[in-house]
Coordinates of C-alpha atoms and ligand atoms in Angstrom, one line a residue:
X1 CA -3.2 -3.9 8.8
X2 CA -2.9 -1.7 5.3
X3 CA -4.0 1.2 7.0
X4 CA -2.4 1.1 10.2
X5 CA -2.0 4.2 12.2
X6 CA 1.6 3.8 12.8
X7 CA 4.8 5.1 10.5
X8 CA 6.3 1.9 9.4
X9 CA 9.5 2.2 7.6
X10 CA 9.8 0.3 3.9
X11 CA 9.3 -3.6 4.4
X12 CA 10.0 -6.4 2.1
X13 CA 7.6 -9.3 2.7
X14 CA 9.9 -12.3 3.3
X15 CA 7.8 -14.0 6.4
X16 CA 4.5 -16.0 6.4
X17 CA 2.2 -14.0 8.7
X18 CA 0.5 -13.8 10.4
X19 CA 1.4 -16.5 12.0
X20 CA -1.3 -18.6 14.4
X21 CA -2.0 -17.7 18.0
X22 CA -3.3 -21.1 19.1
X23 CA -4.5 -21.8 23.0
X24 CA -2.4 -24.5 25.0
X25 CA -5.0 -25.8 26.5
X26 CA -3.9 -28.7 28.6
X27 CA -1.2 -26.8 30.0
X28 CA -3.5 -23.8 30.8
X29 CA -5.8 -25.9 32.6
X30 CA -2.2 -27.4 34.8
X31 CA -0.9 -24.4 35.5
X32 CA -4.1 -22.0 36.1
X33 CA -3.8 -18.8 33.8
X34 CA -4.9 -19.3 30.2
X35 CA -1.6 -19.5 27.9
X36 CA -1.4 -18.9 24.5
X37 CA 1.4 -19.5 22.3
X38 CA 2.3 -17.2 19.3
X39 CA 3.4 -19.2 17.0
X40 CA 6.7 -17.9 15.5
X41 CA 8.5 -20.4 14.8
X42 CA 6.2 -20.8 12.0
X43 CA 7.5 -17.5 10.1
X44 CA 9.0 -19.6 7.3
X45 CA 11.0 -22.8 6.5
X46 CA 14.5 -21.4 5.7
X47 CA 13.7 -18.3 7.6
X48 CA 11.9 -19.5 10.7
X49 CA 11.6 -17.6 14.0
X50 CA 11.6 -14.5 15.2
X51 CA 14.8 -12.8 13.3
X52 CA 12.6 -12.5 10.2
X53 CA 10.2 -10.3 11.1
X54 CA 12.9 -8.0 11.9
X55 CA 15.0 -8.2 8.7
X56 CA 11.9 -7.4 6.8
X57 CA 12.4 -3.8 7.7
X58 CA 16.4 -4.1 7.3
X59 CA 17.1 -6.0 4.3
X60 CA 14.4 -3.5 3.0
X61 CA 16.9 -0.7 3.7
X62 CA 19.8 -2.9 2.5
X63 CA 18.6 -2.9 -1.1
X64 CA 17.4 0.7 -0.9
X65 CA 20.9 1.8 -0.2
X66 CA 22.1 -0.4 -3.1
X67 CA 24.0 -3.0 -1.3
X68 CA 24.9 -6.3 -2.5
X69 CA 26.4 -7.9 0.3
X70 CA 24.6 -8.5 4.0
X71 CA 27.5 -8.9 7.0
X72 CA 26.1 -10.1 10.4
X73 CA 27.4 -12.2 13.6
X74 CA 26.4 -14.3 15.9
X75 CA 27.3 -17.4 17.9
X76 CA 28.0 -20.5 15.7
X77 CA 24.8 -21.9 15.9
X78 CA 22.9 -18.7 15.7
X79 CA 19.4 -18.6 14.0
X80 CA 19.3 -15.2 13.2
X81 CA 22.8 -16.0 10.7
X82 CA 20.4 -18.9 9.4
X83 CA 17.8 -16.4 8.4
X84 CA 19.7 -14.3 6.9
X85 CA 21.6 -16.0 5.0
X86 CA 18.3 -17.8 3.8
X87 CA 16.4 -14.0 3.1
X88 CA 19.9 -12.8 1.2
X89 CA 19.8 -15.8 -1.0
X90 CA 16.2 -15.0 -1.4
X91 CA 17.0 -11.8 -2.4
X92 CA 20.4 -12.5 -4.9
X93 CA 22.1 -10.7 -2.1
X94 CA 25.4 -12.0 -0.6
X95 CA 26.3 -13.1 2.9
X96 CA 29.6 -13.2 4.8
X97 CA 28.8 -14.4 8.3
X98 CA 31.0 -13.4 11.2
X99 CA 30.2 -16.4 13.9
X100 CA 32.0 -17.4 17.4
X101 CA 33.3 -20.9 18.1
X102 CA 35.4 -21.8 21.2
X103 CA 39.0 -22.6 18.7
X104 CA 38.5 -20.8 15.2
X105 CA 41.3 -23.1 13.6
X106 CA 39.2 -25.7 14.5
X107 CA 35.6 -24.6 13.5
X108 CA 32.7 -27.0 14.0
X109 CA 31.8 -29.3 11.3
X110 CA 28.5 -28.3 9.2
X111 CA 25.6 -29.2 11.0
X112 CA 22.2 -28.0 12.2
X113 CA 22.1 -23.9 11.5
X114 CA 26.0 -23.9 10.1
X115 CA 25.0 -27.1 7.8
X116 CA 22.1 -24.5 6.3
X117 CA 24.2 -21.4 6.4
X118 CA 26.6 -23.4 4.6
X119 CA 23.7 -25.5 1.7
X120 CA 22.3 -21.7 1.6
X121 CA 25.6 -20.0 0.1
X122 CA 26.9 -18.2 3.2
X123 CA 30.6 -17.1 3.6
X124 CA 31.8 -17.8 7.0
X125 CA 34.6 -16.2 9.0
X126 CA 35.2 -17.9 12.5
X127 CA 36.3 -15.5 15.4
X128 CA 36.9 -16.5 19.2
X129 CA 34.8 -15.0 21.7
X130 CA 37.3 -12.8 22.7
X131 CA 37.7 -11.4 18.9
X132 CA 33.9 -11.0 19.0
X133 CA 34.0 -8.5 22.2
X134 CA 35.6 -6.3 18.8
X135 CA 32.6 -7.8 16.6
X136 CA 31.5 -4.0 15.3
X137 CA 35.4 -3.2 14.4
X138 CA 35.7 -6.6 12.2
X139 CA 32.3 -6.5 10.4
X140 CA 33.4 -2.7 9.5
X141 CA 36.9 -3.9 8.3
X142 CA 35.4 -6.6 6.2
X143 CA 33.0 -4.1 4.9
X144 CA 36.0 -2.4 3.6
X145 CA 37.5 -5.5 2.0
X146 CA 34.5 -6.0 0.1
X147 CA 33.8 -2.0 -0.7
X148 CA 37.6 -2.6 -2.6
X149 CA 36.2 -5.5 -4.5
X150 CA 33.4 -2.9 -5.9
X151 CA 30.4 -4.3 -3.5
X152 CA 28.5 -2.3 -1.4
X153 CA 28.2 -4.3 2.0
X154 CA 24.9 -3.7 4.9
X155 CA 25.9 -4.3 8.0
X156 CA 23.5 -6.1 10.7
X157 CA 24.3 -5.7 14.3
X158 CA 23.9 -8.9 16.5
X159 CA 20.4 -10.0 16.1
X160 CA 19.8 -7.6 14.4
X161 CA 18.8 -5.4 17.3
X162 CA 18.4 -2.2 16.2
X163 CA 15.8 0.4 15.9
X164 CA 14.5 -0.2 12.3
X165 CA 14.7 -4.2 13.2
X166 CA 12.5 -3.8 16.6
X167 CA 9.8 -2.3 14.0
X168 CA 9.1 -6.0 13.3
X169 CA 7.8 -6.7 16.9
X170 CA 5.9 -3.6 16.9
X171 CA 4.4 -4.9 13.7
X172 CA 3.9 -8.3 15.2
X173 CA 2.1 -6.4 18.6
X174 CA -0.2 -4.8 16.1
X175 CA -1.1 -8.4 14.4
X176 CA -1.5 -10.4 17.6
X177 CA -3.9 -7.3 18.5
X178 CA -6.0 -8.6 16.0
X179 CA -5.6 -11.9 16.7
X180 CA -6.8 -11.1 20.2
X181 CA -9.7 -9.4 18.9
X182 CA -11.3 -12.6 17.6
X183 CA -11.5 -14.3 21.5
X184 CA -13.2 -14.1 24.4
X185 CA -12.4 -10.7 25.7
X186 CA -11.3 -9.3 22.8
X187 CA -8.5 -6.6 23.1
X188 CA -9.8 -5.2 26.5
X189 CA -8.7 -8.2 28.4
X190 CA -5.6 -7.5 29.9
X191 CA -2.8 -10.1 28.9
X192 CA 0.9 -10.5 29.8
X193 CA 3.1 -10.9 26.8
X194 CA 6.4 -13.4 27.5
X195 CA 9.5 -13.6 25.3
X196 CA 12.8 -14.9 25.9
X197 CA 15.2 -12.0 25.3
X198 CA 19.0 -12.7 23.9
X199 CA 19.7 -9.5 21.7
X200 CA 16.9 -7.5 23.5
X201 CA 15.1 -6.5 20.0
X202 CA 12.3 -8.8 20.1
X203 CA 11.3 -7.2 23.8
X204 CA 12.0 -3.7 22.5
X205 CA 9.8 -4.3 19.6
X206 CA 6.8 -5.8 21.8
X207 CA 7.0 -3.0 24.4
X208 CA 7.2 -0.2 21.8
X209 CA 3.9 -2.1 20.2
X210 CA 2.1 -2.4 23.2
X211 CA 2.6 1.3 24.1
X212 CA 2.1 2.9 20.6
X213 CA -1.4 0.6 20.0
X214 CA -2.3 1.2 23.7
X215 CA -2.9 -2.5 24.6
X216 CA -3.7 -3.3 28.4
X217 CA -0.3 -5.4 28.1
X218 CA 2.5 -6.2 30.5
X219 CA 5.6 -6.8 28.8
X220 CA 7.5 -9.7 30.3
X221 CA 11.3 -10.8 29.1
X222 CA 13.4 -14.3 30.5
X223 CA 16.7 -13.6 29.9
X224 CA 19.1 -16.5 28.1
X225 CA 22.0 -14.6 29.2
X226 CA 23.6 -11.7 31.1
X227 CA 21.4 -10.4 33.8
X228 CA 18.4 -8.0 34.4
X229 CA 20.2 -4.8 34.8
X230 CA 21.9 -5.5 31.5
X231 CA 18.9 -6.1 29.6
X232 CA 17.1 -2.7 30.9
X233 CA 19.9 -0.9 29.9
X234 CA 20.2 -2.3 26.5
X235 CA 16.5 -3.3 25.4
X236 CA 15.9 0.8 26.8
X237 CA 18.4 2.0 24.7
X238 CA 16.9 0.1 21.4
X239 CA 13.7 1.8 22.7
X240 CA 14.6 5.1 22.9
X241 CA 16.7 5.2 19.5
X242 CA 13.1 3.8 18.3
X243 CA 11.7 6.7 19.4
X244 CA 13.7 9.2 18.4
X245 CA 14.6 8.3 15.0
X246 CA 11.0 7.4 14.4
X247 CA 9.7 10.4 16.2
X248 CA 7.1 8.3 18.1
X249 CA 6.2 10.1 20.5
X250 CA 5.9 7.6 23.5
X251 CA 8.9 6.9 26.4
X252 CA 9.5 3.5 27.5
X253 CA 10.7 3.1 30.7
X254 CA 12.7 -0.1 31.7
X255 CA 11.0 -1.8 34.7
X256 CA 7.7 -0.1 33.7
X257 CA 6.9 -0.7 29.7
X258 CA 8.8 -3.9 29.9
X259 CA 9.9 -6.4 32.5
X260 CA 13.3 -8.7 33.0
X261 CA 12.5 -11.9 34.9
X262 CA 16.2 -12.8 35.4
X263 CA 16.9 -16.3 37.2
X264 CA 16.6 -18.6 34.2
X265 CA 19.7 -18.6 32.4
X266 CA 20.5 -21.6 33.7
X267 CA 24.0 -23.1 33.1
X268 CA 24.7 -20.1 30.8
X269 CA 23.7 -19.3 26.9
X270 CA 22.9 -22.0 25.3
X271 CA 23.8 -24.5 27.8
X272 CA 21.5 -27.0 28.8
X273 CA 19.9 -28.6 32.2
X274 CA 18.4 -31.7 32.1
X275 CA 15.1 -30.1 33.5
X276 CA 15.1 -27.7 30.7
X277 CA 15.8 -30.0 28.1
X278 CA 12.7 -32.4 30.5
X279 CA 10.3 -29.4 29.8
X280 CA 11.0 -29.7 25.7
X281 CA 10.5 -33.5 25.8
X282 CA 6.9 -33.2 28.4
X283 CA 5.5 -30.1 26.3
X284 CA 6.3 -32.0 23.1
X285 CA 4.3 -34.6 24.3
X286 CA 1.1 -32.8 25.8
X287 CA 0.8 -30.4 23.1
X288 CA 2.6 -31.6 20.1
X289 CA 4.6 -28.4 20.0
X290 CA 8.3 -28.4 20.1
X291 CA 10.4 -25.5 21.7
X292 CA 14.4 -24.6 21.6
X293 CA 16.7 -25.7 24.2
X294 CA 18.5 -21.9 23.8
X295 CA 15.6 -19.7 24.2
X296 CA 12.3 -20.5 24.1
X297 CA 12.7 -23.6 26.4
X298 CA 14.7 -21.7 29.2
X299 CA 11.6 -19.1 29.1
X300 CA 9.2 -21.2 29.1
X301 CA 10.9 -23.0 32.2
X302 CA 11.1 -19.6 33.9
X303 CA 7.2 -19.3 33.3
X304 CA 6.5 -22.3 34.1
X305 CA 8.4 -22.3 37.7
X306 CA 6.9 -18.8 38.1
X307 CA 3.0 -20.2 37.7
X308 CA 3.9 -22.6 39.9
X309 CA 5.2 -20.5 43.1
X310 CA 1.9 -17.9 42.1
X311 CA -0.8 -19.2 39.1
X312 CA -1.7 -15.8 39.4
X313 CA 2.0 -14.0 39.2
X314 CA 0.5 -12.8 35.6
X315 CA -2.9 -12.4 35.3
X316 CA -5.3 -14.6 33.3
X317 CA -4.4 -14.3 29.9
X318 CA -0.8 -15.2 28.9
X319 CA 0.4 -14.9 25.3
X320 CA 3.7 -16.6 25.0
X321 CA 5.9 -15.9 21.6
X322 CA 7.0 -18.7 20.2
X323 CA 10.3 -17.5 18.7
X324 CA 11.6 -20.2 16.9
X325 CA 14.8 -22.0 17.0
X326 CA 13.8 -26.1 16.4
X327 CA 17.8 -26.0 14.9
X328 CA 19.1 -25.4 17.9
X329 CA 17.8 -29.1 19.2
X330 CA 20.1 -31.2 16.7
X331 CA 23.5 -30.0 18.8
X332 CA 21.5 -31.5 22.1
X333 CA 21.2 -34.8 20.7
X334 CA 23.2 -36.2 22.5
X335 CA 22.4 -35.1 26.3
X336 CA 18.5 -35.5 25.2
X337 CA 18.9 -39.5 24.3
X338 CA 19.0 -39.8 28.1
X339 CA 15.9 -38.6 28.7
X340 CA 13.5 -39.9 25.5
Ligands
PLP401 C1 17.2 -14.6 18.8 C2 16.2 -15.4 19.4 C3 15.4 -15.0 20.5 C4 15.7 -13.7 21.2 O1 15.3 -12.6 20.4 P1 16.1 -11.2 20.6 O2 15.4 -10.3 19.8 O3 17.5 -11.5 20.2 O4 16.1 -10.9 22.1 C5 14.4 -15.8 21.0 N1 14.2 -17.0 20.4 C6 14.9 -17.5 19.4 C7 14.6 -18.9 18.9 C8 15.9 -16.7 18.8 O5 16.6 -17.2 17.8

């Protein structure tokens, strides 16, 4: 990987990878195709998941441009607020969290992700969803509170879905290529890569990777919310600001470089069905491997339901990201008790 081809920006190493890519192997043999699960979630303790790979390559620019305060958003429970509040107390930077609840006079007591945001140092400001359509405007006017206190702040859009944060998927596309190279098949197999997709800059990363390192890769996203054409639009755009700040030199088309398998968001984001939460419990169990109820479980649902209309809807080899999220199961507590 030190002398990769391809024009990373500055990175700071804050994850554990490579992370695994481990076979699983009575599931494969179930459901027909081989599946392999990319293993993600194990990025990190305070930091796990997916968001981590991408703040590598923005907290990087955070301290280059001298800042001492990170501002992000998300929903309450949202991982990529847990990791970067963990990375930022890593780094003596600090962390003002801008995070949705239903009733922001009546924020949720301190558990799962909030209870480490909160152990891990982070300042919180509760908004209501309708405040958060605005979400931009308020992290830019409490970057101006703070820039009158004397601290520089770094903003982090929404996932941190940008162009320099898809460079960690494109990163991780070039270490599961050499991952791939040690089985059967090597990196001339073709493979379907499957991620569930709820900022979009996970899927931008992997399609950008895939095309820039050439890989005989389909590109397959399972939405947790919105709907398909909202996802080409959006993941597209993170693709082409890739490309054009970076000067890459490939297009990504949406539909052709990368996929949206819409039909799984279920009862909306991260809202449960009992067969989701069913799937969690029966993997758990067969494989000793434990995915979210808010991302990861819906796509693997989706995945699984397609395999089972068509073993064949995507090809032999299946390389499913395992992106984390084992938080999100403590808030579901209570609706899983009826099913253990
Ligand atoms: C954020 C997240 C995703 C989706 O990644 P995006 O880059 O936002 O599309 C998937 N899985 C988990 C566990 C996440 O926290």
């Amino acid at each position: 990987m030190n002398q990769s081809p391809l024009p990373y920006p500055p990175r700071l190493k804050l994850a554990l990878t490579p992370t695994p890519l481990e076979p699983l192997g009575r599931v494969s043999r179930k459901l027909g195709p081989e599946i392999l699960l990319k293993r993600d979630d194990l990025t990190g303790a305070e930091v796990s998941g997916n968001k981590i790979r991408k703040l590598e390559f923005l907290l990087a620019e955070a301290l280059d441009q001298g800042a001492r305060t990170v501002i992000t958003c998300g929903g309450a429970q949202s991982n990529h607020a847990r990791a970067t509040t963990a990375a930022c107390a890593r780094l003596g930077l600090g962390c003002r969290l801008i995070l949705r609840v239903p009733d922001p006079g009546d924020p949720p007591p301190p558990s799962a992700n909030i209870l480490l945001d909160r152990l891990l140092g982070a300042e919180i400001v509760w908004i209501s969803p309708a405040e958060y359509d605005d979400r931009a405007g308020i992290m830019a006017r409490e970057a101006e509170a703070l820039a009158r206190e004397g601290k520089k702040a770094y903003l982090i859009p929404e996932g941190g879905s940008t162009p320099l944060g898809a460079w960690g998927y494109i990163r991780a596309v070039e270490e599961l290529a050499g991952d791939l190279a040690e089985l059967p098949g090597g990196t001339s197999q073709p493979l379907t890569i499957v991620a569930a997709t709820g900022s979009g800059g996970t899927l931008a990363g992997l399609s950008l990777g895939v095309k820039l390192l050439g890989l005989p890769a389909r590109v397959v996203g399972i939405n947790v919310a919105a709907d398909r054409d909202y996802y080409l639009a959006e993941v597209g755009r993170i693709c082409s600001g890739a490309a054009r700040t970076y000067d890459l030199g490939v297009e990504i088309v949406p539909g052709r470089d990368f996929e949206i398998l819409d039909g799984y968001v279920g009862l909306g984001y991260a809202v449960s069905k009992t067969e989701e939460l069913a799937l969690i419990r029966d993997l758990a169990r067969v494989e000793g491997v434990i995915l979210d109820p808010v991302y990861t479980g819906k796509a693997f649902f989706g995945l699984r339901a397609e395999l089972k209309k068509n073993p064949e809807a995507f090809g032999q080899r299946i390389v499913f990201f395992h992106t984390g999220g084992l938080t999100g199961l403590f808030p579901k507590a209570g609706q899983l008790r009826e099913i253990l």
